[in-house]
């Protein structure tokens, strides 16, 4: 690590600590040449490979934006969307890879969204899985009903 003061190429790590629940490492360093101390923060980057082949950094804001559209008019608050985005990021990071396909991000969204709001899940799945007919919707609804033992799911409490 290059010293920000004298630009010497060698520095010694004095102390290391985890930050943001292990998502980053804060290192206190000492320059071997000038003796000054400085701090670095090392963060593992997560990149998403889009269908077009373009790679871009993972963004919780983009996850929230996409899910918010599916939840439009539904009783889902912003905190729930933020928790969903965090859950999606944790799921993807747990794979231990630096780059994931956008399809994997979509799959990681489907599970938590299904638990959050089934109507929003159907909306999101219809776009993500490219439903092409009413039969696709019917199959998804049958799958949801089967999950509830054949009875309709309980109505969520309305948000006031």
Tab-separated table of N, CA, C and O in Angstrom, residues 12-141:
chain	number	residue	atom	x	y	z
A	12	UNK	N	3.402	-0.857	6.769
A	12	UNK	CA	3.200	-1.972	7.686
A	12	UNK	C	1.821	-1.842	8.328
A	12	UNK	O	1.407	-0.757	8.719
A	13	UNK	N	1.094	-2.964	8.428
A	13	UNK	CA	-0.218	-2.958	9.069
A	13	UNK	C	-0.011	-2.983	10.584
A	13	UNK	O	0.646	-3.865	11.117
A	14	UNK	N	-0.583	-1.979	11.260
A	14	UNK	CA	-0.471	-1.859	12.708
A	14	UNK	C	-1.673	-2.514	13.393
A	14	UNK	O	-1.535	-3.168	14.421
A	15	UNK	N	-2.868	-2.339	12.789
A	15	UNK	CA	-4.091	-2.862	13.392
A	15	UNK	C	-5.115	-3.131	12.295
A	15	UNK	O	-5.204	-2.380	11.327
A	16	UNK	N	-5.901	-4.201	12.445
A	16	UNK	CA	-6.979	-4.526	11.503
A	16	UNK	C	-8.256	-4.794	12.283
A	16	UNK	O	-8.218	-5.473	13.313
A	17	UNK	N	-9.370	-4.259	11.777
A	17	UNK	CA	-10.675	-4.496	12.400
A	17	UNK	C	-11.741	-4.628	11.326
A	17	UNK	O	-11.676	-3.962	10.295
A	18	UNK	N	-12.730	-5.476	11.629
A	18	UNK	CA	-13.862	-5.620	10.718
A	18	UNK	C	-14.811	-4.442	10.894
A	18	UNK	O	-14.960	-3.902	11.980
A	19	UNK	N	-15.477	-4.079	9.807
A	19	UNK	CA	-16.469	-3.021	9.805
A	19	UNK	C	-17.692	-3.516	9.064
A	19	UNK	O	-17.588	-4.415	8.223
A	20	UNK	N	-18.834	-2.917	9.297
A	20	UNK	CA	-20.071	-3.244	8.580
A	20	UNK	C	-20.348	-4.743	8.574
A	20	UNK	O	-20.576	-5.345	7.525
A	21	UNK	N	-20.298	-5.341	9.767
A	21	UNK	CA	-20.586	-6.764	9.933
A	21	UNK	C	-19.728	-7.648	9.032
A	21	UNK	O	-20.203	-8.592	8.407
A	22	UNK	N	-18.457	-7.303	8.918
A	22	UNK	CA	-17.528	-8.114	8.149
A	22	UNK	C	-17.471	-7.808	6.668
A	22	UNK	O	-16.742	-8.458	5.931
A	23	UNK	N	-18.236	-6.819	6.210
A	23	UNK	CA	-18.250	-6.480	4.783
A	23	UNK	C	-17.016	-5.672	4.375
A	23	UNK	O	-16.702	-5.574	3.192
A	24	UNK	N	-16.333	-5.088	5.354
A	24	UNK	CA	-15.145	-4.296	5.064
A	24	UNK	C	-14.131	-4.502	6.185
A	24	UNK	O	-14.486	-4.884	7.303
A	25	UNK	N	-12.860	-4.230	5.875
A	25	UNK	CA	-11.803	-4.320	6.868
A	25	UNK	C	-11.097	-2.966	6.940
A	25	UNK	O	-10.671	-2.421	5.918
A	26	UNK	N	-11.008	-2.440	8.151
A	26	UNK	CA	-10.328	-1.164	8.391
A	26	UNK	C	-8.920	-1.505	8.878
A	26	UNK	O	-8.748	-2.261	9.827
A	27	UNK	N	-7.925	-0.981	8.173
A	27	UNK	CA	-6.535	-1.252	8.545
A	27	UNK	C	-5.821	0.051	8.880
A	27	UNK	O	-5.893	1.025	8.133
A	28	UNK	N	-5.138	0.059	10.008
A	28	UNK	CA	-4.292	1.183	10.403
A	28	UNK	C	-2.889	0.808	9.953
A	28	UNK	O	-2.392	-0.279	10.246
A	29	UNK	N	-2.263	1.687	9.188
A	29	UNK	CA	-0.955	1.387	8.608
A	29	UNK	C	0.090	2.430	9.016
A	29	UNK	O	-0.254	3.570	9.319
A	30	UNK	N	1.338	2.011	8.953
A	30	UNK	CA	2.460	2.896	9.251
A	30	UNK	C	3.437	2.826	8.081
A	30	UNK	O	3.825	1.732	7.647
A	31	UNK	N	3.825	3.994	7.581
A	31	UNK	CA	4.763	4.053	6.453
A	31	UNK	C	6.168	3.697	6.932
A	31	UNK	O	6.631	4.222	7.957
A	32	UNK	N	6.856	2.851	6.197
A	32	UNK	CA	8.216	2.440	6.546
A	32	UNK	C	9.236	3.559	6.304
A	32	UNK	O	10.271	3.584	6.948
A	33	UNK	N	8.921	4.489	5.403
A	33	UNK	CA	9.874	5.546	5.054
A	33	UNK	C	9.708	6.778	5.949
A	33	UNK	O	10.659	7.223	6.591
A	34	UNK	N	8.494	7.362	6.010
A	34	UNK	CA	8.311	8.622	6.752
A	34	UNK	C	7.755	8.417	8.157
A	34	UNK	O	7.746	9.345	8.967
A	35	UNK	N	7.259	7.209	8.458
A	35	UNK	CA	6.765	6.903	9.796
A	35	UNK	C	5.357	7.394	10.099
A	35	UNK	O	4.832	7.146	11.171
A	36	UNK	N	4.742	8.096	9.152
A	36	UNK	CA	3.379	8.593	9.396
A	36	UNK	C	2.382	7.451	9.303
A	36	UNK	O	2.621	6.453	8.629
A	37	UNK	N	1.247	7.633	9.985
A	37	UNK	CA	0.208	6.606	9.986
A	37	UNK	C	-0.991	7.048	9.162
A	37	UNK	O	-1.298	8.230	9.078
A	38	UNK	N	-1.653	6.067	8.579
A	38	UNK	CA	-2.864	6.343	7.803
A	38	UNK	C	-3.783	5.120	7.867
A	38	UNK	O	-3.364	4.040	8.266
A	39	UNK	N	-5.030	5.317	7.498
A	39	UNK	CA	-6.031	4.262	7.566
A	39	UNK	C	-6.517	3.910	6.168
A	39	UNK	O	-6.725	4.792	5.339
A	40	UNK	N	-6.686	2.621	5.929
A	40	UNK	CA	-7.287	2.165	4.677
A	40	UNK	C	-8.517	1.330	5.014
A	40	UNK	O	-8.596	0.729	6.088
A	41	UNK	N	-9.454	1.321	4.107
A	41	UNK	CA	-10.635	0.476	4.258
A	41	UNK	C	-10.708	-0.414	3.028
A	41	UNK	O	-10.745	0.085	1.901
A	42	UNK	N	-10.693	-1.709	3.265
A	42	UNK	CA	-10.740	-2.675	2.186
A	42	UNK	C	-12.142	-3.273	2.140
A	42	UNK	O	-12.651	-3.733	3.148
A	43	UNK	N	-12.720	-3.238	0.971
A	43	UNK	CA	-14.085	-3.703	0.806
A	43	UNK	C	-14.144	-4.643	-0.388
A	43	UNK	O	-13.595	-4.345	-1.444
A	44	UNK	N	-14.814	-5.772	-0.208
A	44	UNK	CA	-14.979	-6.707	-1.317
A	44	UNK	C	-16.052	-6.155	-2.248
A	44	UNK	O	-17.162	-5.862	-1.811
A	45	UNK	N	-15.706	-5.998	-3.503
A	45	UNK	CA	-16.684	-5.489	-4.456
A	45	UNK	C	-17.490	-6.657	-5.012
A	45	UNK	O	-17.000	-7.774	-5.144
A	46	UNK	N	-18.718	-6.359	-5.321
A	46	UNK	CA	-19.612	-7.352	-5.897
A	46	UNK	C	-20.112	-6.785	-7.205
A	46	UNK	O	-20.678	-5.692	-7.239
A	47	UNK	N	-19.878	-7.509	-8.289
A	47	UNK	CA	-20.272	-7.029	-9.613
A	47	UNK	C	-21.370	-7.926	-10.185
A	47	UNK	O	-21.414	-9.126	-9.931
A	48	UNK	N	-22.248	-7.305	-10.960
A	48	UNK	CA	-23.339	-8.013	-11.611
A	48	UNK	C	-23.080	-7.998	-13.114
A	48	UNK	O	-22.834	-6.942	-13.699
A	49	UNK	N	-23.149	-9.183	-13.720
A	49	UNK	CA	-22.980	-9.290	-15.171
A	49	UNK	C	-24.380	-9.305	-15.770
A	49	UNK	O	-25.150	-10.244	-15.556
A	50	UNK	N	-24.698	-8.263	-16.507
A	50	UNK	CA	-26.031	-8.133	-17.097
A	50	UNK	C	-26.152	-9.032	-18.328
A	50	UNK	O	-25.159	-9.519	-18.858
A	51	UNK	N	-27.368	-9.226	-18.799
A	51	UNK	CA	-27.603	-10.094	-19.968
A	51	UNK	C	-26.864	-9.601	-21.201
A	51	UNK	O	-26.483	-10.384	-22.066
A	52	UNK	N	-26.663	-8.290	-21.289
A	52	UNK	CA	-25.959	-7.715	-22.442
A	52	UNK	C	-24.451	-7.947	-22.373
A	52	UNK	O	-23.735	-7.647	-23.317
A	53	UNK	N	-23.958	-8.458	-21.223
A	53	UNK	CA	-22.534	-8.689	-21.053
A	53	UNK	C	-21.837	-7.572	-20.296
A	53	UNK	O	-20.682	-7.710	-19.905
A	54	UNK	N	-22.527	-6.477	-20.074
A	54	UNK	CA	-21.966	-5.346	-19.340
A	54	UNK	C	-21.885	-5.709	-17.857
A	54	UNK	O	-22.791	-6.323	-17.308
A	55	UNK	N	-20.790	-5.322	-17.213
A	55	UNK	CA	-20.616	-5.566	-15.788
A	55	UNK	C	-20.756	-4.246	-15.047
A	55	UNK	O	-20.193	-3.232	-15.455
A	56	UNK	N	-21.531	-4.269	-13.958
A	56	UNK	CA	-21.696	-3.063	-13.146
A	56	UNK	C	-21.724	-3.465	-11.682
A	56	UNK	O	-22.021	-4.620	-11.347
A	57	UNK	N	-21.407	-2.539	-10.783
A	57	UNK	CA	-21.405	-2.869	-9.350
A	57	UNK	C	-22.816	-3.206	-8.864
A	57	UNK	O	-23.794	-2.635	-9.352
A	58	UNK	N	-22.899	-4.133	-7.919
A	58	UNK	CA	-24.185	-4.466	-7.309
A	58	UNK	C	-24.721	-3.229	-6.610
A	58	UNK	O	-23.987	-2.489	-5.970
A	59	UNK	N	-26.021	-3.017	-6.724
A	59	UNK	CA	-26.636	-1.840	-6.117
A	59	UNK	C	-27.919	-2.230	-5.395
A	59	UNK	O	-28.868	-2.714	-6.027
A	60	UNK	N	-27.925	-2.014	-4.079
A	60	UNK	CA	-29.159	-2.251	-3.323
A	60	UNK	C	-30.267	-1.337	-3.824
A	60	UNK	O	-31.432	-1.717	-3.847
A	61	UNK	N	-29.899	-0.125	-4.207
A	61	UNK	CA	-30.897	0.842	-4.687
A	61	UNK	C	-31.618	0.306	-5.927
A	61	UNK	O	-32.830	0.508	-6.072
A	62	UNK	N	-30.899	-0.377	-6.816
A	62	UNK	CA	-31.542	-0.942	-8.006
A	62	UNK	C	-32.478	-2.089	-7.634
A	62	UNK	O	-33.547	-2.242	-8.226
A	63	UNK	N	-32.086	-2.880	-6.646
A	63	UNK	CA	-32.958	-3.962	-6.179
A	63	UNK	C	-34.239	-3.349	-5.614
A	63	UNK	O	-35.348	-3.770	-5.962
A	64	UNK	N	-34.091	-2.343	-4.762
A	64	UNK	CA	-35.254	-1.682	-4.154
A	64	UNK	C	-36.138	-1.077	-5.228
A	64	UNK	O	-37.369	-1.203	-5.196
A	65	UNK	N	-35.540	-0.438	-6.210
A	65	UNK	CA	-36.298	0.198	-7.287
A	65	UNK	C	-37.140	-0.823	-8.056
A	65	UNK	O	-38.321	-0.593	-8.317
A	66	UNK	N	-36.537	-1.949	-8.405
A	66	UNK	CA	-37.257	-2.982	-9.147
A	66	UNK	C	-38.370	-3.606	-8.330
A	66	UNK	O	-39.479	-3.824	-8.823
A	67	UNK	N	-38.097	-3.854	-7.071
A	67	UNK	CA	-39.105	-4.466	-6.209
A	67	UNK	C	-40.205	-3.456	-5.880
A	67	UNK	O	-41.376	-3.819	-5.772
A	68	UNK	N	-39.836	-2.198	-5.739
A	68	UNK	CA	-40.837	-1.152	-5.448
A	68	UNK	C	-41.894	-1.101	-6.549
A	68	UNK	O	-43.074	-0.943	-6.285
A	69	UNK	N	-41.457	-1.248	-7.809
A	69	UNK	CA	-42.415	-1.262	-8.921
A	69	UNK	C	-43.387	-2.433	-8.795
A	69	UNK	O	-44.583	-2.296	-9.042
A	70	UNK	N	-42.876	-3.588	-8.406
A	70	UNK	CA	-43.731	-4.762	-8.239
A	70	UNK	C	-44.681	-4.590	-7.047
A	70	UNK	O	-45.769	-5.154	-7.035
A	71	UNK	N	-44.266	-3.802	-6.060
A	71	UNK	CA	-45.068	-3.598	-4.848
A	71	UNK	C	-45.991	-2.386	-4.942
A	71	UNK	O	-46.672	-2.057	-3.963
A	72	UNK	N	-46.008	-1.730	-6.071
A	72	UNK	CA	-46.823	-0.518	-6.223
A	72	UNK	C	-48.288	-0.820	-5.895
A	72	UNK	O	-48.880	-1.758	-6.422
A	73	UNK	N	-48.846	-0.029	-4.980
A	73	UNK	CA	-50.235	-0.200	-4.578
A	73	UNK	C	-50.443	-1.305	-3.555
A	73	UNK	O	-51.576	-1.598	-3.188
A	74	UNK	N	-49.382	-1.932	-3.102
A	74	UNK	CA	-49.455	-3.010	-2.119
A	74	UNK	C	-49.054	-2.476	-0.750
A	74	UNK	O	-48.317	-1.496	-0.652
A	75	UNK	N	-49.497	-3.129	0.334
A	75	UNK	CA	-49.158	-2.647	1.684
A	75	UNK	C	-47.749	-3.054	2.112
A	75	UNK	O	-47.558	-3.847	3.031
A	76	UNK	N	-46.745	-2.510	1.426
A	76	UNK	CA	-45.346	-2.815	1.716
A	76	UNK	C	-44.632	-1.498	1.982
A	76	UNK	O	-44.678	-0.582	1.161
A	77	UNK	N	-43.958	-1.400	3.135
A	77	UNK	CA	-43.293	-0.140	3.470
A	77	UNK	C	-41.814	-0.150	3.047
A	77	UNK	O	-41.255	-1.185	2.685
A	78	UNK	N	-41.198	1.014	3.129
A	78	UNK	CA	-39.806	1.183	2.678
A	78	UNK	C	-38.822	0.357	3.501
A	78	UNK	O	-37.830	-0.130	2.978
A	79	UNK	N	-39.095	0.210	4.808
A	79	UNK	CA	-38.201	-0.591	5.646
A	79	UNK	C	-38.164	-2.044	5.180
A	79	UNK	O	-37.104	-2.677	5.167
A	80	UNK	N	-39.321	-2.567	4.796
A	80	UNK	CA	-39.385	-3.946	4.305
A	80	UNK	C	-38.589	-4.086	3.005
A	80	UNK	O	-37.911	-5.100	2.790
A	81	UNK	N	-38.657	-3.067	2.147
A	81	UNK	CA	-37.889	-3.105	0.894
A	81	UNK	C	-36.392	-3.065	1.180
A	81	UNK	O	-35.611	-3.777	0.542
A	82	UNK	N	-35.986	-2.230	2.146
A	82	UNK	CA	-34.565	-2.138	2.506
A	82	UNK	C	-34.073	-3.457	3.087
A	82	UNK	O	-32.964	-3.911	2.772
A	83	UNK	N	-34.890	-4.095	3.922
A	83	UNK	CA	-34.509	-5.391	4.494
A	83	UNK	C	-34.410	-6.451	3.410
A	83	UNK	O	-33.509	-7.290	3.426
A	84	UNK	N	-35.323	-6.414	2.453
A	84	UNK	CA	-35.286	-7.361	1.344
A	84	UNK	C	-33.991	-7.184	0.548
A	84	UNK	O	-33.313	-8.160	0.233
A	85	UNK	N	-33.633	-5.937	0.240
A	85	UNK	CA	-32.405	-5.674	-0.524
A	85	UNK	C	-31.174	-6.146	0.240
A	85	UNK	O	-30.248	-6.710	-0.343
A	86	UNK	N	-31.156	-5.939	1.553
A	86	UNK	CA	-30.027	-6.404	2.367
A	86	UNK	C	-29.958	-7.930	2.344
A	86	UNK	O	-28.884	-8.506	2.196
A	87	UNK	N	-31.105	-8.573	2.458
A	87	UNK	CA	-31.161	-10.028	2.421
A	87	UNK	C	-30.647	-10.566	1.081
A	87	UNK	O	-29.898	-11.548	1.038
A	88	UNK	N	-31.032	-9.905	0.001
A	88	UNK	CA	-30.581	-10.307	-1.331
A	88	UNK	C	-29.060	-10.181	-1.430
A	88	UNK	O	-28.371	-11.095	-1.902
A	89	UNK	N	-28.524	-9.057	-0.965
A	89	UNK	CA	-27.071	-8.855	-1.025
A	89	UNK	C	-26.342	-9.900	-0.179
A	89	UNK	O	-25.332	-10.466	-0.617
A	90	UNK	N	-26.847	-10.190	1.013
A	90	UNK	CA	-26.214	-11.196	1.870
A	90	UNK	C	-26.242	-12.570	1.219
A	90	UNK	O	-25.260	-13.313	1.279
A	91	UNK	N	-27.345	-12.905	0.581
A	91	UNK	CA	-27.469	-14.193	-0.103
A	91	UNK	C	-26.443	-14.309	-1.226
A	91	UNK	O	-25.775	-15.337	-1.375
A	92	UNK	N	-26.302	-13.243	-1.986
A	92	UNK	CA	-25.362	-13.266	-3.110
A	92	UNK	C	-23.923	-13.307	-2.623
A	92	UNK	O	-23.102	-14.055	-3.134
A	93	UNK	N	-23.612	-12.503	-1.605
A	93	UNK	CA	-22.247	-12.505	-1.054
A	93	UNK	C	-21.892	-13.847	-0.428
A	93	UNK	O	-20.728	-14.236	-0.411
A	94	UNK	N	-22.884	-14.563	0.097
A	94	UNK	CA	-22.627	-15.859	0.728
A	94	UNK	C	-22.095	-16.878	-0.277
A	94	UNK	O	-21.451	-17.853	0.117
A	95	UNK	N	-22.341	-16.643	-1.567
A	95	UNK	CA	-21.801	-17.538	-2.593
A	95	UNK	C	-20.284	-17.443	-2.689
A	95	UNK	O	-19.642	-18.346	-3.215
A	96	UNK	N	-19.722	-16.344	-2.220
A	96	UNK	CA	-18.273	-16.189	-2.195
A	96	UNK	C	-17.636	-15.848	-3.528
A	96	UNK	O	-16.436	-16.019	-3.697
A	97	UNK	N	-18.422	-15.366	-4.484
A	97	UNK	CA	-17.865	-14.987	-5.777
A	97	UNK	C	-17.953	-13.467	-5.939
A	97	UNK	O	-18.819	-12.819	-5.371
A	98	UNK	N	-17.049	-12.924	-6.728
A	98	UNK	CA	-16.999	-11.475	-6.913
A	98	UNK	C	-17.941	-10.993	-8.012
A	98	UNK	O	-18.310	-9.824	-8.034
A	99	UNK	N	-18.312	-11.885	-8.923
A	99	UNK	CA	-19.211	-11.523	-10.024
A	99	UNK	C	-20.355	-12.528	-10.110
A	99	UNK	O	-20.131	-13.734	-10.018
A	100	UNK	N	-21.571	-12.009	-10.261
A	100	UNK	CA	-22.744	-12.870	-10.411
A	100	UNK	C	-23.545	-12.419	-11.622
A	100	UNK	O	-23.497	-11.249	-12.010
A	101	UNK	N	-24.259	-13.341	-12.216
A	101	UNK	CA	-25.145	-12.994	-13.329
A	101	UNK	C	-26.391	-12.304	-12.789
A	101	UNK	O	-26.826	-12.583	-11.666
A	102	UNK	N	-26.976	-11.457	-13.600
A	102	UNK	CA	-28.191	-10.762	-13.183
A	102	UNK	C	-29.317	-11.757	-12.895
A	102	UNK	O	-30.186	-11.491	-12.057
A	103	UNK	N	-29.291	-12.926	-13.549
A	103	UNK	CA	-30.288	-13.961	-13.277
A	103	UNK	C	-30.219	-14.438	-11.829
A	103	UNK	O	-31.242	-14.708	-11.204
A	104	UNK	N	-29.004	-14.535	-11.295
A	104	UNK	CA	-28.842	-14.956	-9.904
A	104	UNK	C	-29.400	-13.912	-8.944
A	104	UNK	O	-29.942	-14.262	-7.896
A	105	UNK	N	-29.273	-12.647	-9.306
A	105	UNK	CA	-29.846	-11.578	-8.483
A	105	UNK	C	-31.368	-11.707	-8.492
A	105	UNK	O	-32.022	-11.632	-7.444
A	106	UNK	N	-31.939	-11.939	-9.655
A	106	UNK	CA	-33.382	-12.117	-9.759
A	106	UNK	C	-33.876	-13.293	-8.935
A	106	UNK	O	-34.883	-13.202	-8.233
A	107	UNK	N	-33.155	-14.412	-8.982
A	107	UNK	CA	-33.524	-15.583	-8.181
A	107	UNK	C	-33.440	-15.280	-6.692
A	107	UNK	O	-34.281	-15.720	-5.907
A	108	UNK	N	-32.429	-14.513	-6.302
A	108	UNK	CA	-32.263	-14.157	-4.894
A	108	UNK	C	-33.378	-13.223	-4.423
A	108	UNK	O	-33.707	-13.198	-3.239
A	109	UNK	N	-33.977	-12.473	-5.331
A	109	UNK	CA	-35.083	-11.571	-4.986
A	109	UNK	C	-36.382	-12.347	-4.819
A	109	UNK	O	-37.189	-12.041	-3.933
A	110	UNK	N	-36.616	-13.350	-5.654
A	110	UNK	CA	-37.896	-14.051	-5.669
A	110	UNK	C	-38.304	-14.640	-4.321
A	110	UNK	O	-39.454	-14.482	-3.894
A	111	UNK	N	-37.401	-15.297	-3.631
A	111	UNK	CA	-37.732	-15.933	-2.346
A	111	UNK	C	-38.220	-14.943	-1.296
A	111	UNK	O	-39.333	-15.074	-0.771
A	112	UNK	N	-37.409	-13.942	-0.967
A	112	UNK	CA	-37.850	-12.964	0.040
A	112	UNK	C	-39.087	-12.180	-0.394
A	112	UNK	O	-39.934	-11.845	0.435
A	113	UNK	N	-39.223	-11.910	-1.693
A	113	UNK	CA	-40.390	-11.165	-2.175
A	113	UNK	C	-41.650	-12.022	-2.044
A	113	UNK	O	-42.714	-11.508	-1.685
A	114	UNK	N	-41.524	-13.301	-2.279
A	114	UNK	CA	-42.660	-14.218	-2.132
A	114	UNK	C	-43.165	-14.200	-0.689
A	114	UNK	O	-44.370	-14.213	-0.435
A	115	UNK	N	-42.223	-14.171	0.278
A	115	UNK	CA	-42.597	-14.129	1.694
A	115	UNK	C	-43.173	-12.762	2.085
A	115	UNK	O	-44.030	-12.681	2.954
A	116	UNK	N	-42.710	-11.717	1.417
A	116	UNK	CA	-43.152	-10.358	1.746
A	116	UNK	C	-44.557	-10.068	1.231
A	116	UNK	O	-45.417	-9.596	1.972
A	117	UNK	N	-44.799	-10.351	-0.056
A	117	UNK	CA	-46.104	-10.048	-0.649
A	117	UNK	C	-46.273	-10.902	-1.904
A	117	UNK	O	-45.508	-10.752	-2.868
A	118	UNK	N	-47.257	-11.772	-1.888
A	118	UNK	CA	-47.425	-12.723	-2.987
A	118	UNK	C	-47.877	-12.065	-4.294
A	118	UNK	O	-47.509	-12.518	-5.367
A	119	UNK	N	-48.654	-11.005	-4.202
A	119	UNK	CA	-49.077	-10.309	-5.422
A	119	UNK	C	-47.859	-9.642	-6.068
A	119	UNK	O	-47.649	-9.735	-7.282
A	120	UNK	N	-47.035	-8.985	-5.249
A	120	UNK	CA	-45.812	-8.361	-5.768
A	120	UNK	C	-44.884	-9.432	-6.345
A	120	UNK	O	-44.237	-9.214	-7.377
A	121	UNK	N	-44.849	-10.597	-5.687
A	121	UNK	CA	-44.047	-11.711	-6.191
A	121	UNK	C	-44.496	-12.106	-7.601
A	121	UNK	O	-43.675	-12.277	-8.496
A	122	UNK	N	-45.814	-12.244	-7.783
A	122	UNK	CA	-46.327	-12.616	-9.106
A	122	UNK	C	-45.990	-11.554	-10.148
A	122	UNK	O	-45.637	-11.879	-11.287
A	123	UNK	N	-46.108	-10.287	-9.765
A	123	UNK	CA	-45.769	-9.212	-10.703
A	123	UNK	C	-44.299	-9.284	-11.105
A	123	UNK	O	-43.957	-9.201	-12.285
A	124	UNK	N	-43.429	-9.428	-10.104
A	124	UNK	CA	-41.993	-9.466	-10.369
A	124	UNK	C	-41.644	-10.706	-11.185
A	124	UNK	O	-40.903	-10.631	-12.169
A	125	UNK	N	-42.182	-11.856	-10.782
A	125	UNK	CA	-41.884	-13.114	-11.479
A	125	UNK	C	-42.363	-13.072	-12.921
A	125	UNK	O	-41.714	-13.621	-13.812
A	126	UNK	N	-43.493	-12.395	-13.168
A	126	UNK	CA	-44.018	-12.346	-14.537
A	126	UNK	C	-43.060	-11.627	-15.472
A	126	UNK	O	-42.944	-11.987	-16.642
A	127	UNK	N	-42.345	-10.646	-14.960
A	127	UNK	CA	-41.360	-9.938	-15.778
A	127	UNK	C	-40.042	-10.713	-15.796
A	127	UNK	O	-39.476	-10.980	-16.851
A	128	UNK	N	-39.563	-11.087	-14.610
A	128	UNK	CA	-38.272	-11.765	-14.495
A	128	UNK	C	-38.262	-13.095	-15.248
A	128	UNK	O	-37.310	-13.412	-15.953
A	129	UNK	N	-39.330	-13.880	-15.096
A	129	UNK	CA	-39.377	-15.183	-15.732
A	129	UNK	C	-40.065	-15.136	-17.092
A	129	UNK	O	-40.310	-16.164	-17.701
A	130	UNK	N	-40.365	-13.938	-17.557
A	130	UNK	CA	-40.936	-13.705	-18.887
A	130	UNK	C	-42.180	-14.543	-19.137
A	130	UNK	O	-42.244	-15.317	-20.094
A	131	UNK	N	-43.180	-14.388	-18.255
A	131	UNK	CA	-44.446	-15.083	-18.472
A	131	UNK	C	-44.968	-14.684	-19.846
A	131	UNK	O	-44.981	-13.513	-20.197
A	132	UNK	N	-45.418	-15.675	-20.619
A	132	UNK	CA	-45.882	-15.370	-21.972
A	132	UNK	C	-47.374	-15.649	-22.169
A	132	UNK	O	-47.925	-15.343	-23.216
A	133	UNK	N	-48.006	-16.241	-21.143
A	133	UNK	CA	-49.426	-16.561	-21.287
A	133	UNK	C	-50.088	-16.597	-19.914
A	133	UNK	O	-49.418	-16.609	-18.880
A	134	UNK	N	-51.402	-16.684	-19.940
A	134	UNK	CA	-52.174	-16.812	-18.712
A	134	UNK	C	-51.810	-18.126	-18.009
A	134	UNK	O	-51.818	-18.204	-16.781
A	135	UNK	N	-51.452	-19.126	-18.783
A	135	UNK	CA	-51.070	-20.424	-18.206
A	135	UNK	C	-49.874	-20.274	-17.263
A	135	UNK	O	-49.802	-20.962	-16.240
A	136	UNK	N	-48.930	-19.398	-17.618
A	136	UNK	CA	-47.768	-19.163	-16.751
A	136	UNK	C	-48.214	-18.588	-15.407
A	136	UNK	O	-47.713	-18.991	-14.351
A	137	UNK	N	-49.168	-17.642	-15.449
A	137	UNK	CA	-49.703	-17.072	-14.211
A	137	UNK	C	-50.435	-18.142	-13.405
A	137	UNK	O	-50.269	-18.244	-12.193
A	138	UNK	N	-51.245	-18.940	-14.085
A	138	UNK	CA	-52.003	-19.983	-13.398
A	138	UNK	C	-51.082	-20.976	-12.706
A	138	UNK	O	-51.328	-21.379	-11.569
A	139	UNK	N	-49.999	-21.365	-13.370
A	139	UNK	CA	-49.053	-22.302	-12.772
A	139	UNK	C	-48.418	-21.687	-11.528
A	139	UNK	O	-48.293	-22.348	-10.495
A	140	UNK	N	-48.038	-20.404	-11.602
A	140	UNK	CA	-47.434	-19.738	-10.450
A	140	UNK	C	-48.424	-19.647	-9.291
A	140	UNK	O	-48.053	-19.851	-8.129
A	141	UNK	N	-49.686	-19.382	-9.600
A	141	UNK	CA	-50.717	-19.291	-8.558
A	141	UNK	C	-50.968	-20.671	-7.938
A	141	UNK	O	-51.094	-20.797	-6.715
